[in-house]
PDB file of C-alpha atoms in Angstrom:
ATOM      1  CA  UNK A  10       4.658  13.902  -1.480  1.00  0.00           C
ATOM      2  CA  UNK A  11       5.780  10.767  -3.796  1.00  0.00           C
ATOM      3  CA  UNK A  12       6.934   8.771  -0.751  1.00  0.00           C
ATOM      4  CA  UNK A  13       3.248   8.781   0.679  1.00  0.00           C
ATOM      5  CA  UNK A  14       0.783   5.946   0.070  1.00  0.00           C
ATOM      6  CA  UNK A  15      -2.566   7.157  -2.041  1.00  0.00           C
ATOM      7  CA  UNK A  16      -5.286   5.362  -3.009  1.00  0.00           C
ATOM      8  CA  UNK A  17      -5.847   5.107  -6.700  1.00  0.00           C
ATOM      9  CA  UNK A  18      -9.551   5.459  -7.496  1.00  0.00           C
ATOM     10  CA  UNK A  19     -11.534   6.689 -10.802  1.00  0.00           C
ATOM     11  CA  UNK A  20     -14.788   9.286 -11.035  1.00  0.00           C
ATOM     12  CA  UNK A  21     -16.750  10.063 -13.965  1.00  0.00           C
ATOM     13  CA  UNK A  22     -17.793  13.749 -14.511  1.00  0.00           C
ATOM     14  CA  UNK A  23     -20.017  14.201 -17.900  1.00  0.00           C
ATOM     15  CA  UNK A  24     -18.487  10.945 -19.270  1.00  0.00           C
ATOM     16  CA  UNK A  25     -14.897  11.929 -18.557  1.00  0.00           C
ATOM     17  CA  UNK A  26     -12.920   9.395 -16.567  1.00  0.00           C
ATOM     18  CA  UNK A  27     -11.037  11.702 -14.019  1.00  0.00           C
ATOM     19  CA  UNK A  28      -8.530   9.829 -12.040  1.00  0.00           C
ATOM     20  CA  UNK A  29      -8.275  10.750  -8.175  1.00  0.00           C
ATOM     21  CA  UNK A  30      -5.754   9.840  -5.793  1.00  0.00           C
ATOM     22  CA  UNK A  31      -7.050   9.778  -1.856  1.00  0.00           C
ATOM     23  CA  UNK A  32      -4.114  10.113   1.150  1.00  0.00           C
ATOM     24  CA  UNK A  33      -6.004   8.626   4.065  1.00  0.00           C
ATOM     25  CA  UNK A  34      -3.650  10.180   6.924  1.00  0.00           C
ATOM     26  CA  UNK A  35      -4.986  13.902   5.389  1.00  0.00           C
ATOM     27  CA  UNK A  36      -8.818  12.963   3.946  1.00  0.00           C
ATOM     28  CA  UNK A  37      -7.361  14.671   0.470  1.00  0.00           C
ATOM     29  CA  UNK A  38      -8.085  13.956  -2.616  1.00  0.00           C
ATOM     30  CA  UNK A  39      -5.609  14.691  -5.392  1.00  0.00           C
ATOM     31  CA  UNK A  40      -6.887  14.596  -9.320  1.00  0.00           C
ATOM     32  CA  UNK A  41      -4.429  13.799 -12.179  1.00  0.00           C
ATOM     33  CA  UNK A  42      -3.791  17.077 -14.005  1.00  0.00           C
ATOM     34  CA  UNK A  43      -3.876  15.332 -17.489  1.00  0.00           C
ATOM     35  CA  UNK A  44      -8.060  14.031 -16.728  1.00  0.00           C
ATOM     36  CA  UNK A  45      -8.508  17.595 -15.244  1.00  0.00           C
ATOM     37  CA  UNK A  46      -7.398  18.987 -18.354  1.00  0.00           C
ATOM     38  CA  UNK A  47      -9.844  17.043 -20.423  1.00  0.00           C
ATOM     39  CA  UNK A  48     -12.726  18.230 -18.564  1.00  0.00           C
ATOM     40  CA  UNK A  49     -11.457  21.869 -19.053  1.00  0.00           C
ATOM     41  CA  UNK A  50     -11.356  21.614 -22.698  1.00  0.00           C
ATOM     42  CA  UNK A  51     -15.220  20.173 -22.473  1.00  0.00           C
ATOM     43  CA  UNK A  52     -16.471  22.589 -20.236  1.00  0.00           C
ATOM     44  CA  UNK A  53     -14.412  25.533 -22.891  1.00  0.00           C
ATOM     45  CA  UNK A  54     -16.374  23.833 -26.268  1.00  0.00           C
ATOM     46  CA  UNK A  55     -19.025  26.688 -27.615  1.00  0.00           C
ATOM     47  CA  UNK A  56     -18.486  29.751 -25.082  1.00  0.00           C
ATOM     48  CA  UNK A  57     -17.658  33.138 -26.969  1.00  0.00           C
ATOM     49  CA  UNK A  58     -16.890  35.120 -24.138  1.00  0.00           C
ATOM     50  CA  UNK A  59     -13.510  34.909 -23.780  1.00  0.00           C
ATOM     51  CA  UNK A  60     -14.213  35.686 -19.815  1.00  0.00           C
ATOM     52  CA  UNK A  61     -15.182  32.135 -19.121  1.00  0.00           C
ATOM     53  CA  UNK A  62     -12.449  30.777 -20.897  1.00  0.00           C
ATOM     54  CA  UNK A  63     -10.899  28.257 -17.651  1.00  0.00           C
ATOM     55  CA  UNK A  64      -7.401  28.491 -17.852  1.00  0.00           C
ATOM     56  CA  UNK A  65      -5.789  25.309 -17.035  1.00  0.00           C
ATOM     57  CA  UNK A  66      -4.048  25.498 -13.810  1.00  0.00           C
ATOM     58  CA  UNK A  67      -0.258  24.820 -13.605  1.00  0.00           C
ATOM     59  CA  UNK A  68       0.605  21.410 -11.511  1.00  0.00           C
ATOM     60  CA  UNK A  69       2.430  21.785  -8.439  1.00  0.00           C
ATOM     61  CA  UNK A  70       3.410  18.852  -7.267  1.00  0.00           C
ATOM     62  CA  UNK A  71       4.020  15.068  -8.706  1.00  0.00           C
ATOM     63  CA  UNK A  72       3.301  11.557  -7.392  1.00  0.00           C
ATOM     64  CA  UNK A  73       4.770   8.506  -9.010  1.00  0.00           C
ATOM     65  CA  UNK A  74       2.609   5.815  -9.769  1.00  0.00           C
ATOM     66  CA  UNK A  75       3.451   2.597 -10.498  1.00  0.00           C
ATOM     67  CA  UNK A  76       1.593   1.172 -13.248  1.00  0.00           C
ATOM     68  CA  UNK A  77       1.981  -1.516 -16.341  1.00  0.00           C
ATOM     69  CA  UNK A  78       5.267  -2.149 -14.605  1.00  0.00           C
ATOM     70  CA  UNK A  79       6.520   1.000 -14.540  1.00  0.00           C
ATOM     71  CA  UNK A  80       6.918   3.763 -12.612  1.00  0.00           C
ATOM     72  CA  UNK A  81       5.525   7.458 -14.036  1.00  0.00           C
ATOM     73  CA  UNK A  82       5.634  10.831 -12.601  1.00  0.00           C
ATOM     74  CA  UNK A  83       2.062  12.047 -12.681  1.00  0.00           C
ATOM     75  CA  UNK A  84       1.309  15.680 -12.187  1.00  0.00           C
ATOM     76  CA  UNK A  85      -1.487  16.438 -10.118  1.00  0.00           C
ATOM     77  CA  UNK A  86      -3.820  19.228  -8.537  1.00  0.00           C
ATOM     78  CA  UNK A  87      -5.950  19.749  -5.292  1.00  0.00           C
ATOM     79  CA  UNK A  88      -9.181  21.200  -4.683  1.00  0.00           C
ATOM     80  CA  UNK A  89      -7.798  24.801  -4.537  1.00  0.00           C
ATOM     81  CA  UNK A  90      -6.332  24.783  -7.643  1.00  0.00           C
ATOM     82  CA  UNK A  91      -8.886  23.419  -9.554  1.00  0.00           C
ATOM     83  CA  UNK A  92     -11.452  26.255  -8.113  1.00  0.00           C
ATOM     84  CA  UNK A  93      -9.155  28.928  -8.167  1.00  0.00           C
ATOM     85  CA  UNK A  94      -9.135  28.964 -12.340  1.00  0.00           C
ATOM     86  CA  UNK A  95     -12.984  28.473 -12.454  1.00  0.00           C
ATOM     87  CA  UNK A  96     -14.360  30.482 -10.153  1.00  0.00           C
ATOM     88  CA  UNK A  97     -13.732  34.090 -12.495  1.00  0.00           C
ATOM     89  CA  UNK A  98     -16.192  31.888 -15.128  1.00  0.00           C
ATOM     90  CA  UNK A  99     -19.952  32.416 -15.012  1.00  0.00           C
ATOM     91  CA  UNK A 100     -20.647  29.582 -16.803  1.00  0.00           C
ATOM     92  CA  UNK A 101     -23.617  27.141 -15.699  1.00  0.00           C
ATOM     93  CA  UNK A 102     -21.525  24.002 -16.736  1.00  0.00           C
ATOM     94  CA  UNK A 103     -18.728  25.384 -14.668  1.00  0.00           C
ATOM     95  CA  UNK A 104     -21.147  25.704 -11.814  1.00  0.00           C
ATOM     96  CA  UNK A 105     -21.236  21.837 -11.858  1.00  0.00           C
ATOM     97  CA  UNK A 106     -18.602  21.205 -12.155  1.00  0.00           C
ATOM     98  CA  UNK A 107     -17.295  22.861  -9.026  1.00  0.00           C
ATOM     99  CA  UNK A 108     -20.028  21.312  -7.185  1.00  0.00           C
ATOM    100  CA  UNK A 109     -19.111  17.837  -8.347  1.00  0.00           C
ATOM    101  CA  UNK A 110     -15.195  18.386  -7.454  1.00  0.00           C
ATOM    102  CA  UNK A 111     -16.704  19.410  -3.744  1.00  0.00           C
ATOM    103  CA  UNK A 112     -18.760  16.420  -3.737  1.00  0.00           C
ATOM    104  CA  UNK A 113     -16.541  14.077  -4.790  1.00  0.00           C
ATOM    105  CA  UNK A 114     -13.256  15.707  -2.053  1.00  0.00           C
ATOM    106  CA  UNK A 115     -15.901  15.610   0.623  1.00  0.00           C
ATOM    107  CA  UNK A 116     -16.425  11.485   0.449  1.00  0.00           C
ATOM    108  CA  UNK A 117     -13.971   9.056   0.959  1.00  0.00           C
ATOM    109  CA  UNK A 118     -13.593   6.381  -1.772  1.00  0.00           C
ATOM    110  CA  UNK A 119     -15.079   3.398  -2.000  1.00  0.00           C
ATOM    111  CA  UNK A 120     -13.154   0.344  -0.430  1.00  0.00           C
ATOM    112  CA  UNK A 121     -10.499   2.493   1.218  1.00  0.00           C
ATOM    113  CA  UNK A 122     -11.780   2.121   4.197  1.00  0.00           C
ATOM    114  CA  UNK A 123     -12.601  -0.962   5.564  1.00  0.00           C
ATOM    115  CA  UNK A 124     -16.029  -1.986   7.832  1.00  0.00           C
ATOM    116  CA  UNK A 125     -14.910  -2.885  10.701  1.00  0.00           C
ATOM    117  CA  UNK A 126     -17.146  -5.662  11.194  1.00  0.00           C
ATOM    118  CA  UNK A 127     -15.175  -7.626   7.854  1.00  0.00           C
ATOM    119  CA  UNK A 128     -13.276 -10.211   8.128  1.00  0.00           C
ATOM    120  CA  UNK A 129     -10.178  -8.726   6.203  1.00  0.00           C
ATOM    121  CA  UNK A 130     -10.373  -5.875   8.989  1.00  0.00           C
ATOM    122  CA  UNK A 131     -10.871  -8.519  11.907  1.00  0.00           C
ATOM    123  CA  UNK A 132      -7.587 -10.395  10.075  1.00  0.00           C
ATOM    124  CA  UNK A 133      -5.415  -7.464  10.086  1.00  0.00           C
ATOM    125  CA  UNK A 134      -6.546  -5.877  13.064  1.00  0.00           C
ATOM    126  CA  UNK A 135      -5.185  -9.017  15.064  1.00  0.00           C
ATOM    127  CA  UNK A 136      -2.679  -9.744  13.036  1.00  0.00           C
ATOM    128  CA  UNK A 137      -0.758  -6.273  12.841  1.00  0.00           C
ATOM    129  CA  UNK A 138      -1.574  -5.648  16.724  1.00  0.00           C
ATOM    130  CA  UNK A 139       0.381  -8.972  17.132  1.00  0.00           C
ATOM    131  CA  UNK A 140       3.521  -8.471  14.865  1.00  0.00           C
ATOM    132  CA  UNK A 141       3.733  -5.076  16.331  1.00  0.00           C
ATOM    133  CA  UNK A 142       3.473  -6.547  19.815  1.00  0.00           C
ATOM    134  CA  UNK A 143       6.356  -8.876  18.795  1.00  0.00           C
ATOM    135  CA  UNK A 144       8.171  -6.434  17.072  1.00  0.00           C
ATOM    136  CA  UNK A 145       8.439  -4.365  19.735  1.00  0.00           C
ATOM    137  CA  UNK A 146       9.243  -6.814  22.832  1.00  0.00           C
ATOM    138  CA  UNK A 147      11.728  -8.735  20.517  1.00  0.00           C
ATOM    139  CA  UNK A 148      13.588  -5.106  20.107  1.00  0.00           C
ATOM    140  CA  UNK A 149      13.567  -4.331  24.100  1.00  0.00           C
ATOM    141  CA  UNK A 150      16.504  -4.368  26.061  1.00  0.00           C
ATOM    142  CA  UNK A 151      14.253  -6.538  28.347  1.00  0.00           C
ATOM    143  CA  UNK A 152      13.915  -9.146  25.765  1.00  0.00           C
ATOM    144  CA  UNK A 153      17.669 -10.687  26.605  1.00  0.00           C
ATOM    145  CA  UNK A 154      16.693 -11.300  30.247  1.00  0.00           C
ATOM    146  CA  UNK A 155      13.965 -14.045  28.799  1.00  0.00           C
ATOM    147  CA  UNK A 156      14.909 -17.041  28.563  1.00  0.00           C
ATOM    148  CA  UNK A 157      16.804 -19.026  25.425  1.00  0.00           C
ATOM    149  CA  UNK A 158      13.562 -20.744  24.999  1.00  0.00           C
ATOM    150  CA  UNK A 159      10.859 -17.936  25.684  1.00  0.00           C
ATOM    151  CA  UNK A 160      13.177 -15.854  23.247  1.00  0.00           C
ATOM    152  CA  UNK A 161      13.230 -18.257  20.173  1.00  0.00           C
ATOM    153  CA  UNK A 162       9.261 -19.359  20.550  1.00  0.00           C
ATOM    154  CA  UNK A 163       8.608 -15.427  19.985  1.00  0.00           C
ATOM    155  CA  UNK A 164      11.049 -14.636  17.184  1.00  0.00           C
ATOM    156  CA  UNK A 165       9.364 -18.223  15.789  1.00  0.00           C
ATOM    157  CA  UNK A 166       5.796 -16.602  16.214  1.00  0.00           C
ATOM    158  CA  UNK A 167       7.444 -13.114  15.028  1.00  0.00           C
ATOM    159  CA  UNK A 168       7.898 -15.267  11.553  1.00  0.00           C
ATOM    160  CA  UNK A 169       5.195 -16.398  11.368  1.00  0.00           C
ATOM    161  CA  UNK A 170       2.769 -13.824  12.116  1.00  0.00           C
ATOM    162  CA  UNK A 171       4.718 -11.790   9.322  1.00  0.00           C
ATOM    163  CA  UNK A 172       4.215 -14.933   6.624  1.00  0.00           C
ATOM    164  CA  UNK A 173       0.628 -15.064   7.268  1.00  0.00           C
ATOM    165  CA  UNK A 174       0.496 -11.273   6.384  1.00  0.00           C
ATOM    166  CA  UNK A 175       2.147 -11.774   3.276  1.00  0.00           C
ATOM    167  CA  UNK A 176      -0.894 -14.336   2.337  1.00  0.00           C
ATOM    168  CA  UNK A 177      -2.584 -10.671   2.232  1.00  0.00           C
ATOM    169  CA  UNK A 178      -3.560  -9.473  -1.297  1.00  0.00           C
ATOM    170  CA  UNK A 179      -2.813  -5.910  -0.754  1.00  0.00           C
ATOM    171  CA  UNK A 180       0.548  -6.737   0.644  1.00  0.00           C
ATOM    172  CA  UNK A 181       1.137  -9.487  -2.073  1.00  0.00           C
ATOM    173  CA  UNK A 182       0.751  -6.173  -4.715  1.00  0.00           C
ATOM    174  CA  UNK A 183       3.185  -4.184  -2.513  1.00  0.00           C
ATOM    175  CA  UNK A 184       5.756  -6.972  -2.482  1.00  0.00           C
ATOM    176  CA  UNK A 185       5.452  -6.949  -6.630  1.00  0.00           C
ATOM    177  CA  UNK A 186       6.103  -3.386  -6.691  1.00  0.00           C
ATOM    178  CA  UNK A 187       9.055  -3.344  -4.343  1.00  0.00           C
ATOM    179  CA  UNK A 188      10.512  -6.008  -6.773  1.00  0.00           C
ATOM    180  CA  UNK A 189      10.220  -3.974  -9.716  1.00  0.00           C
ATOM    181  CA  UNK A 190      11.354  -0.603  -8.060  1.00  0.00           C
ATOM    182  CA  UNK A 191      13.810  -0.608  -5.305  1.00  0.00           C
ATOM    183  CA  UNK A 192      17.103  -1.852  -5.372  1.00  0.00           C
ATOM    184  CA  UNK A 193      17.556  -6.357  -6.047  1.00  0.00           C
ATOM    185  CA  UNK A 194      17.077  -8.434  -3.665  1.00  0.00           C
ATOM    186  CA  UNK A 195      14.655  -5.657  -1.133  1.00  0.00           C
ATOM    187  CA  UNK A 196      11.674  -7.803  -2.231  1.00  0.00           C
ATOM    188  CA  UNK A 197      12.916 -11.423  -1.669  1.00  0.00           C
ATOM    189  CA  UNK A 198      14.479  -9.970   1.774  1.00  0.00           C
ATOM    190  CA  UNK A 199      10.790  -8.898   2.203  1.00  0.00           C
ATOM    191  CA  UNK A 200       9.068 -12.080   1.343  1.00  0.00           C
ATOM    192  CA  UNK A 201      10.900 -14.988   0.425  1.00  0.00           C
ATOM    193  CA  UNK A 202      13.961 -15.113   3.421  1.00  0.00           C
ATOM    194  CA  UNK A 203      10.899 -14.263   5.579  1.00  0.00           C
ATOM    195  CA  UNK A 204       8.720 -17.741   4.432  1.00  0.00           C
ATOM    196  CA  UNK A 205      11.981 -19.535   4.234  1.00  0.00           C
ATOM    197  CA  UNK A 206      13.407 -18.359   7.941  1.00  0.00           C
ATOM    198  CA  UNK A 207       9.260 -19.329   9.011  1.00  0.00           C
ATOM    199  CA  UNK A 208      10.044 -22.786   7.499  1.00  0.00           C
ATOM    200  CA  UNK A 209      13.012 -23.343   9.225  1.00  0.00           C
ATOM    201  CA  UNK A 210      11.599 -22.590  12.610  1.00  0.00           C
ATOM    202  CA  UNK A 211       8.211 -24.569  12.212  1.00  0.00           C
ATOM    203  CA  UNK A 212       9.530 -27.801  10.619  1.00  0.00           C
ATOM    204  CA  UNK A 213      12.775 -28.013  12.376  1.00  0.00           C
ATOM    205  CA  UNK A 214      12.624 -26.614  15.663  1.00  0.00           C
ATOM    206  CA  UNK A 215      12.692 -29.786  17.074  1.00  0.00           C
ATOM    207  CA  UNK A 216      15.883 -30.610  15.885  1.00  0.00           C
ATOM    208  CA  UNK A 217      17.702 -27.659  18.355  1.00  0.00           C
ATOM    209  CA  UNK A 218      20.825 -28.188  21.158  1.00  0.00           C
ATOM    210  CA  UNK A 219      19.994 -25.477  24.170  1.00  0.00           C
ATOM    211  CA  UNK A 220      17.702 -23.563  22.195  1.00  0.00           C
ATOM    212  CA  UNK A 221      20.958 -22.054  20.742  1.00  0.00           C
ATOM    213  CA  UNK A 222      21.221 -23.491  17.141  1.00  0.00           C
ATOM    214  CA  UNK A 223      18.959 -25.929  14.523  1.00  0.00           C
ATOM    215  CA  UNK A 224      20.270 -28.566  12.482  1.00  0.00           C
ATOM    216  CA  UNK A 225      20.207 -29.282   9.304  1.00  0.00           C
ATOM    217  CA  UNK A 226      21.790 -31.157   6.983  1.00  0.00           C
ATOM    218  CA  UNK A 227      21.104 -32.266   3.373  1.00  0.00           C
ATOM    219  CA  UNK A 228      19.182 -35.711   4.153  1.00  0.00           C
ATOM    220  CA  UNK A 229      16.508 -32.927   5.912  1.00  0.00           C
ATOM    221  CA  UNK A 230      16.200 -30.917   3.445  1.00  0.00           C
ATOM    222  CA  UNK A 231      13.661 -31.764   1.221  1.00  0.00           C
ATOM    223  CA  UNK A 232      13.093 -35.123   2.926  1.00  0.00           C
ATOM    224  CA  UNK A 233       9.456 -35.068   1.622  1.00  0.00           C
ATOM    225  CA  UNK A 234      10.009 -33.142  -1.612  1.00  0.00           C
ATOM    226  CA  UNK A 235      13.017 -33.336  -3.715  1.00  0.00           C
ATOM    227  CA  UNK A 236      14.668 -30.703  -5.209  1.00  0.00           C
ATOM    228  CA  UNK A 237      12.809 -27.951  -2.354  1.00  0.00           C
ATOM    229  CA  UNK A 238      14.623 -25.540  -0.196  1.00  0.00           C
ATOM    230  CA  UNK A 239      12.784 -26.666   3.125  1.00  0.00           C
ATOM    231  CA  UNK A 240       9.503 -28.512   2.967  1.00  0.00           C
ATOM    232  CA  UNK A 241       6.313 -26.405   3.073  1.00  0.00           C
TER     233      UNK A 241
END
């Protein structure tokens, strides 16, 4: 379950911040043991009868989150587990609070989803359909029989499709958290050798032979800009 992508999002039951954790692919929400907890204790305060005492529920399962620039393991619960320790209580609070974990597993966050009349959707609609369209052709055994020309102006496009993307908040975020949690150098394979491979191939494809190979040389280089890479 930790290798899935959730969307972090926070409720408030009875002034209690409860944090909830939504997987799209399923429409489930997930709720962080610890905040369930909290509510438990509330919702225990002042009853005598030890037969609505809630028991708190054992955590099944873990996600890790990363957060403050690190990674924690946060056990969680579902729906079913939360229900199946309060439903033996008769308790009115209880009641509520079982309605409110319904409630709040039957919408879908805010700002998960995105209107599809937005621009951000319009952007990534067009721009994933075309880096998956490239993607795809590029890795066909069809895509030798092009020719040397047709085959570099797509792997050029390819690039920069992909660098555009990375202009992308969301995906900005995900390239921060690959570089502090997977192995050196995944992130600047992910981002950096992707702008600088872009660079190459819009300032200095018109210095080819046969479509075959680019030159450079160190009077190229930074031409505009001292002390750069390649000029962007």
């Amino acid at each position: 379950m930790s290798k899935l992508q959730f969307w972090r999002s926070t409720e408030l039951f009875n002034a209690i911040t409860i944090t909830t954790y939504y997987l799209p692919e399923n429409n489930m929400r997930l709720f962080a043991a610890s905040d369930i907890f909290n509510a438990i204790d509330m919702l225990n305060e002042g009853i005598d009868d030890r037969k609505n005492i809630i028991l708190k529920p054992i955590p099944k399962n873990k996600i890790c989150v990363f957060q403050n620039n690190v990674c924690e393991n946060i056990d969680i619960l579902n729906k079913e587990d939360i229900l199946d320790t309060t439903k033996s209580s008769n308790s009115e609070k209880v009641r509520c609070f079982e309605e409110w974990i319904k409630n709040i597993c039957n919408n879908i966050p805010e700002g998960c989803i995105l209107p599809k009349d937005s621009k951000e959707y319009e952007f990534l609609n067009l721009a994933t359909n075309r880096f998956m369209e490239l993607y795809e052709e590029i890795n066909s055994c069809s895509f030798m029989d092009l020719t040397p020309e047709t085959r570099l102006y797509k792997v050029k496009d390819f690039f920069s499709v992909y660098s555009e993307m990375l202009l992308y908040t969301p995906i900005k975020e995900y390239i921060e958290f690959v570089e502090n949690t997977r192995p050196p150098m995944e992130s600047v394979i992910s981002s950096e050798l992707v702008k600088f491979v872009r660079n190459i191939l819009s300032h200095f494809l018109f210095l080819h032979h046969g479509m075959k190979y680019i030159f450079l040389n160190d009077l190229l280089i930074g031409q505009v800009r001292e002390n750069r890479l390649i000029d962007f």
